[in-house]
mmCIF file of C-alpha atoms in Angstrom:
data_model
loop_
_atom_site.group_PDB
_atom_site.id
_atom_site.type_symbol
_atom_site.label_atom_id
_atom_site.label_comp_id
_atom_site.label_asym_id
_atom_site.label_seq_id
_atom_site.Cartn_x
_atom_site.Cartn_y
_atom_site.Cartn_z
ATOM 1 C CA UNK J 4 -47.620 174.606 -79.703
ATOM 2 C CA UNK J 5 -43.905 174.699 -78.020
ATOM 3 C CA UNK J 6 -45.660 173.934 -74.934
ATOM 4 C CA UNK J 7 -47.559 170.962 -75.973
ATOM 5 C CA UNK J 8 -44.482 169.849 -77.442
ATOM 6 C CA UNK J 9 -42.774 170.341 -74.354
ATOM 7 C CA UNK J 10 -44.726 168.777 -72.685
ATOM 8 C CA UNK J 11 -46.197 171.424 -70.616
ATOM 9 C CA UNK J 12 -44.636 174.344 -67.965
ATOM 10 C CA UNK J 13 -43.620 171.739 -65.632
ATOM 11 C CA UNK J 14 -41.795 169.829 -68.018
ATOM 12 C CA UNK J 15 -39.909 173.235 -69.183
ATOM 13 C CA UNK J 16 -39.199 174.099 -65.373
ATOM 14 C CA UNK J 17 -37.593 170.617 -64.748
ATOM 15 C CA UNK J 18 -35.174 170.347 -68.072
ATOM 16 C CA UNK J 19 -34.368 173.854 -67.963
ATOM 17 C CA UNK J 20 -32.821 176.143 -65.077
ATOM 18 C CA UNK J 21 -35.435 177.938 -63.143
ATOM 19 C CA UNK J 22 -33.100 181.127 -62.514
ATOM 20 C CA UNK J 23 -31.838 181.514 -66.245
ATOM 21 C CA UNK J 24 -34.802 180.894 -68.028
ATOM 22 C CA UNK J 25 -38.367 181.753 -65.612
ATOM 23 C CA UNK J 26 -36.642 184.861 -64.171
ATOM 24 C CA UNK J 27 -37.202 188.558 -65.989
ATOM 25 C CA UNK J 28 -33.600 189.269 -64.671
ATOM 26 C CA UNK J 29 -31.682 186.583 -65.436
ATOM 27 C CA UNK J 30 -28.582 188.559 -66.542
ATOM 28 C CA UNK J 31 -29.005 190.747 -63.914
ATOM 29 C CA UNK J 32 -31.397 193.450 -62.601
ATOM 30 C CA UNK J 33 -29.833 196.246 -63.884
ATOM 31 C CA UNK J 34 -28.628 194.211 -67.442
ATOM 32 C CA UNK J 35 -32.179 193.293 -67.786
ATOM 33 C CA UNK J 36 -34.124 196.113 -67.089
ATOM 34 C CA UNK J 37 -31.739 198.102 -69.205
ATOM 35 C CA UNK J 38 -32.659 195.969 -72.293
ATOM 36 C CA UNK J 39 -36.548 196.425 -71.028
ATOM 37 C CA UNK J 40 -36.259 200.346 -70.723
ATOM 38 C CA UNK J 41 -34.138 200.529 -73.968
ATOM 39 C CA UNK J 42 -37.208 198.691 -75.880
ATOM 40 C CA UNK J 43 -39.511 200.516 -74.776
ATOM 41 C CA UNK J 44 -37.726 203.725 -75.697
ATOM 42 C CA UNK J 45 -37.091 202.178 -78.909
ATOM 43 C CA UNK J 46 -40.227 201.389 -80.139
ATOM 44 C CA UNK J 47 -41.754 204.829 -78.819
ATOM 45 C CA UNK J 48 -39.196 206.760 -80.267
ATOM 46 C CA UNK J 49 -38.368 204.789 -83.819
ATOM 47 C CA UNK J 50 -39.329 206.604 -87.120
ATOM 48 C CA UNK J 51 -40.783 203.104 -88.767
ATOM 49 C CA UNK J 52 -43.359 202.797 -85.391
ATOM 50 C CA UNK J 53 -44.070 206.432 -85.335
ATOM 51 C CA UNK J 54 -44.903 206.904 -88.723
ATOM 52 C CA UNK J 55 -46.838 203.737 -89.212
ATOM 53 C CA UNK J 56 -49.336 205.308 -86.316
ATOM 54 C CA UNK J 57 -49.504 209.217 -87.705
ATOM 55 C CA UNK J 58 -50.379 208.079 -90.882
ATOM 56 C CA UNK J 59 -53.247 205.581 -90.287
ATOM 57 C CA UNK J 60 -56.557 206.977 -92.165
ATOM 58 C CA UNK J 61 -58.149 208.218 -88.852
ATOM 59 C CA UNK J 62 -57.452 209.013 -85.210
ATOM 60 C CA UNK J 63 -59.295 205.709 -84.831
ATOM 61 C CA UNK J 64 -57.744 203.562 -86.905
ATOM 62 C CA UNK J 65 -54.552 204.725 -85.405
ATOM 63 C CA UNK J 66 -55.848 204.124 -81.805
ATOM 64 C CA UNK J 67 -57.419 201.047 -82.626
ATOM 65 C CA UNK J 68 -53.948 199.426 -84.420
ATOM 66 C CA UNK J 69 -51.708 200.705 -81.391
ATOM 67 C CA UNK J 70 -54.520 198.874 -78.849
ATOM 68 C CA UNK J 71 -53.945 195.506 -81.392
ATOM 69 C CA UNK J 72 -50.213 196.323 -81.456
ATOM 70 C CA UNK J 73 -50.309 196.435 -77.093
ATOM 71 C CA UNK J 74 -52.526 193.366 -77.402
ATOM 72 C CA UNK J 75 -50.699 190.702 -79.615
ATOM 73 C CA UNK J 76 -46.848 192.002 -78.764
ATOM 74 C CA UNK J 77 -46.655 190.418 -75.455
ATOM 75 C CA UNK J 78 -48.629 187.425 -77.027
ATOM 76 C CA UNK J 79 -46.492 186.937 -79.627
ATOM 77 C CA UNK J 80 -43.222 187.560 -77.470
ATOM 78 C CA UNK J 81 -44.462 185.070 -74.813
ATOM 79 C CA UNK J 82 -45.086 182.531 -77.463
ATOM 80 C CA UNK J 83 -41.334 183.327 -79.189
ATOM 81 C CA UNK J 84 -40.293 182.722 -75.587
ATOM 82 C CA UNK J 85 -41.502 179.266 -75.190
ATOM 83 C CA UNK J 86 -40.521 178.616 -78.878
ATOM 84 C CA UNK J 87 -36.789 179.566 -78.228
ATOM 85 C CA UNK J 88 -36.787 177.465 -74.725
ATOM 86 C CA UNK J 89 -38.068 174.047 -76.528
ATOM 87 C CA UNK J 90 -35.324 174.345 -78.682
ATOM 88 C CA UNK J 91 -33.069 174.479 -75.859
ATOM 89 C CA UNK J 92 -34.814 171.608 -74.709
ATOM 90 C CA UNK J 93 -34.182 169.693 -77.807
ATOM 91 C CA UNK J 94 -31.526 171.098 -79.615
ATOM 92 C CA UNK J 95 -29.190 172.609 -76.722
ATOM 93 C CA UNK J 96 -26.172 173.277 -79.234
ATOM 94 C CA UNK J 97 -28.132 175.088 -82.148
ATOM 95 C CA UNK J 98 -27.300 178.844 -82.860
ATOM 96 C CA UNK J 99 -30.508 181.123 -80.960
ATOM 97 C CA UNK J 100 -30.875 182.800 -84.816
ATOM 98 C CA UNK J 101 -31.619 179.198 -85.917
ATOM 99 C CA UNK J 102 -34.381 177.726 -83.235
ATOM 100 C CA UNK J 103 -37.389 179.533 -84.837
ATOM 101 C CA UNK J 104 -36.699 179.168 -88.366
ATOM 102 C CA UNK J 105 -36.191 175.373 -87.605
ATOM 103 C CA UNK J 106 -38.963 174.976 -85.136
ATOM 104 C CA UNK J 107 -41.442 176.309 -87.828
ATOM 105 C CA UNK J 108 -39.805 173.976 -90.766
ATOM 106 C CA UNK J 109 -40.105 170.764 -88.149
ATOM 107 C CA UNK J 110 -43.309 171.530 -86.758
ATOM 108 C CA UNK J 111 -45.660 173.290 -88.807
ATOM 109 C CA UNK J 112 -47.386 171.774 -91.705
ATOM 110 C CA UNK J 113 -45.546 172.713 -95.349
ATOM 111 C CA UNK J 114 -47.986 175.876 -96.481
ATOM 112 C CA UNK J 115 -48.256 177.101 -93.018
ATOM 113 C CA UNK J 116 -44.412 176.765 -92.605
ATOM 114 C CA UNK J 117 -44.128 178.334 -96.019
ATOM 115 C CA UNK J 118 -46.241 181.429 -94.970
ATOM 116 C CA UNK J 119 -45.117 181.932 -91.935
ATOM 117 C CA UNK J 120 -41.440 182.010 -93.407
ATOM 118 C CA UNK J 121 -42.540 184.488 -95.691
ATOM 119 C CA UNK J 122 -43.460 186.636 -93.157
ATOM 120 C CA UNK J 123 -40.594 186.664 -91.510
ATOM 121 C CA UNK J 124 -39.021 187.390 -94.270
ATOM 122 C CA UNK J 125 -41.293 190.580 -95.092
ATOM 123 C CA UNK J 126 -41.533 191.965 -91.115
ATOM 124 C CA UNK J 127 -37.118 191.405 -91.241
ATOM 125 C CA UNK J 128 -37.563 193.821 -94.762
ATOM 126 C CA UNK J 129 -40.233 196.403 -93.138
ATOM 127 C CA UNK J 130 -37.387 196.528 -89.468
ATOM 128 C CA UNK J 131 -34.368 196.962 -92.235
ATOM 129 C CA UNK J 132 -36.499 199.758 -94.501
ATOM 130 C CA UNK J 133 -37.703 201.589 -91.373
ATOM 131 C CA UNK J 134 -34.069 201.498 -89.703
ATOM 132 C CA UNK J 135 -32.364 202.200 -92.747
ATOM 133 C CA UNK J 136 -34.970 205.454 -93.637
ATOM 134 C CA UNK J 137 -34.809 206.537 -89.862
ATOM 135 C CA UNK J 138 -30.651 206.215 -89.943
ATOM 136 C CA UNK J 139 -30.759 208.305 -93.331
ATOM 137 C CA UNK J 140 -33.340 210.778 -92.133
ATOM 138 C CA UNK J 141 -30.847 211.778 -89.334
ATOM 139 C CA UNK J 142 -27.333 211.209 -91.620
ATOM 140 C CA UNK J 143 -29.083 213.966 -93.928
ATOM 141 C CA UNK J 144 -31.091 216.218 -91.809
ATOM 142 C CA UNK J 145 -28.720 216.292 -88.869
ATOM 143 C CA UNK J 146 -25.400 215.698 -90.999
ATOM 144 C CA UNK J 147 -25.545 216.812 -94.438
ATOM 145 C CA UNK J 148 -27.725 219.510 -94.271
ATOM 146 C CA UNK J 149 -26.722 221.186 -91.291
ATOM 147 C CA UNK J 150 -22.664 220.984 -92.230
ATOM 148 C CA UNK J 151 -22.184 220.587 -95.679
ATOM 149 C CA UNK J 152 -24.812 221.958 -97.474
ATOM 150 C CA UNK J 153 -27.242 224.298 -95.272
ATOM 151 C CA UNK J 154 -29.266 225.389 -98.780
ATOM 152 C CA UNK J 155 -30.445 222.204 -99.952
ATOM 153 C CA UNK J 156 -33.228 221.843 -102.112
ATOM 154 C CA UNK J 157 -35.814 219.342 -101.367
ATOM 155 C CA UNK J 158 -34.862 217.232 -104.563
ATOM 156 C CA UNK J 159 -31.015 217.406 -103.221
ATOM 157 C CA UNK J 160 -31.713 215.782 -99.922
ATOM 158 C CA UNK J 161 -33.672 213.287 -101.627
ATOM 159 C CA UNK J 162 -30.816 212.263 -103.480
ATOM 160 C CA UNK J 163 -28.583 212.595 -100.744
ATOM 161 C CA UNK J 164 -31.026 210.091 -98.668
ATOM 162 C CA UNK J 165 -31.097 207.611 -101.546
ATOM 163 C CA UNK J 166 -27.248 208.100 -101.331
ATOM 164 C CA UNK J 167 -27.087 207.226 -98.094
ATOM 165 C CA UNK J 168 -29.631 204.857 -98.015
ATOM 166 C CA UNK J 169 -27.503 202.614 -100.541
ATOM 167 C CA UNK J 170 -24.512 203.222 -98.193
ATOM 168 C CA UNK J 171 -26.311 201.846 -95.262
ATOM 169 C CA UNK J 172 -27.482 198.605 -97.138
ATOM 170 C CA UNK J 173 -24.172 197.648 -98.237
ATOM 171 C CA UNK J 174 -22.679 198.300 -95.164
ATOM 172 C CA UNK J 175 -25.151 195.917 -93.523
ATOM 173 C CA UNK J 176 -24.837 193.266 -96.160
ATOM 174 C CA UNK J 177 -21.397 193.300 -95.233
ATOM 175 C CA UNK J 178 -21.905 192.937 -91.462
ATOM 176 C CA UNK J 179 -24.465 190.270 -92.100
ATOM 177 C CA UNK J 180 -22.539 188.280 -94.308
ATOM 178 C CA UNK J 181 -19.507 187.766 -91.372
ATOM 179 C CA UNK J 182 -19.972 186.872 -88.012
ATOM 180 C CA UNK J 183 -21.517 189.921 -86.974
ATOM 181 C CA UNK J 184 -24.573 189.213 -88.592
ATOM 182 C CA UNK J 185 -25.443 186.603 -85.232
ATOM 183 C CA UNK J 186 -25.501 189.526 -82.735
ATOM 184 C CA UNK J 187 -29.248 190.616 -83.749
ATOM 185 C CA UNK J 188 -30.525 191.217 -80.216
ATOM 186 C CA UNK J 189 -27.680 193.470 -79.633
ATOM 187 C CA UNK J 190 -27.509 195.047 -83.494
ATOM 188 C CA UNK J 191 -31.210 195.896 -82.332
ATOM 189 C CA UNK J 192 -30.876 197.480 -79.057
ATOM 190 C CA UNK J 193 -27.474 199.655 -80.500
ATOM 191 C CA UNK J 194 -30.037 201.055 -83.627
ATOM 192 C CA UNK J 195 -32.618 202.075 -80.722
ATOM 193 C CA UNK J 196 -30.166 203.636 -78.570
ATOM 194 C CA UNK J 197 -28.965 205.179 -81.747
ATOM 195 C CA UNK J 198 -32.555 206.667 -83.131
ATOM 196 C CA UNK J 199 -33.102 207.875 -79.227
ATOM 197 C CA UNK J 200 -30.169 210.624 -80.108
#
């Protein structure tokens, strides 16, 4: 749909700068393959992708879902692409966090804005649940357990993750609510590197 908008590839290639926006290195190799090697760590390694595999009802459900997963990601991520470089196109000064909530507001019809806003809204609560149960998984098995109390009972490190778990949300709350909240691409990347430990 950006496309069309657009006005088709060539019209993207002529308003917007060839070697910033139709190059996979643009910041650089090593910058961007960095980001590309720490994704793909990421996702193989994070508790929330894991565990959404291992505990499909079948070996084949769980192979068929990660073939759907490997088939829409790059479709979805090419079309996000496009989305984010019409905005440029027409907005150049907007914020990147704001180009696809207001692309789908100005160009989708009312429901179909309305659903896919909602979700957003529930895939940005599944990333924050899955970080924040990965992040409190290690803070308690790796942390707590190990140092402070090496005899815990199954029902004390479940309180100690809900604990922590609480801690974690309010920290982010309060990072979100300042500036900091802007710098998801980089928030994202520092929780994979993180969970790769």
């Amino acid at each position: 749909m950006a496309l069309n908008l657009g006005g088709g590839l060539s019209a993207f290639r002529e308003a917007l700068p060839s070697d910033q926006y139709f190059s996979l290195f643009a910041r650089g190799t090593m910058v961007d393959m960095g980001a590309g090697i720490s994704l793909i760590l990421g996702v193989i390694t994070t508790q929330a992708y894991i565990q959404a595999i291992i505990s499909a009802k079948s070996l084949k459900i769980s192979k068929s879902g990660a073939i759907v997963s490997a088939v829409l990601i790059p479709i979805v991520g090419t079309a996000g692409i496009f989305v984010g470089m019409y905005m440029k196109m027409t907005a150049p000064n907007m914020v990147a966090g704001e180009a696809l909530p207001t692309f789908i507001m100005q160009n989708l019809p009312p429901l179909v804005a309305g659903m896919v806003m909602a979700t957003l809204l529930v895939a940005l609560v599944g990333t924050g649940a899955g970080v924040a149960l990965g992040l409190s998984s290690m803070i308690c098995n790796d942390i707590y357990k190990v140092y402070f109390n090496k005899n815990a009972s199954d029902k004390t490190l479940l309180k100690a993750a809900r604990i922590i778990i609480a801690g974690i949300l309010i920290i982010v709350a309060i990072l979100a609510s300042g500036n900091l909240g802007s710098l998801i691409l980089g928030w994202s990347f520092m929780s994979m590197g993180l969970e790769e430990q």
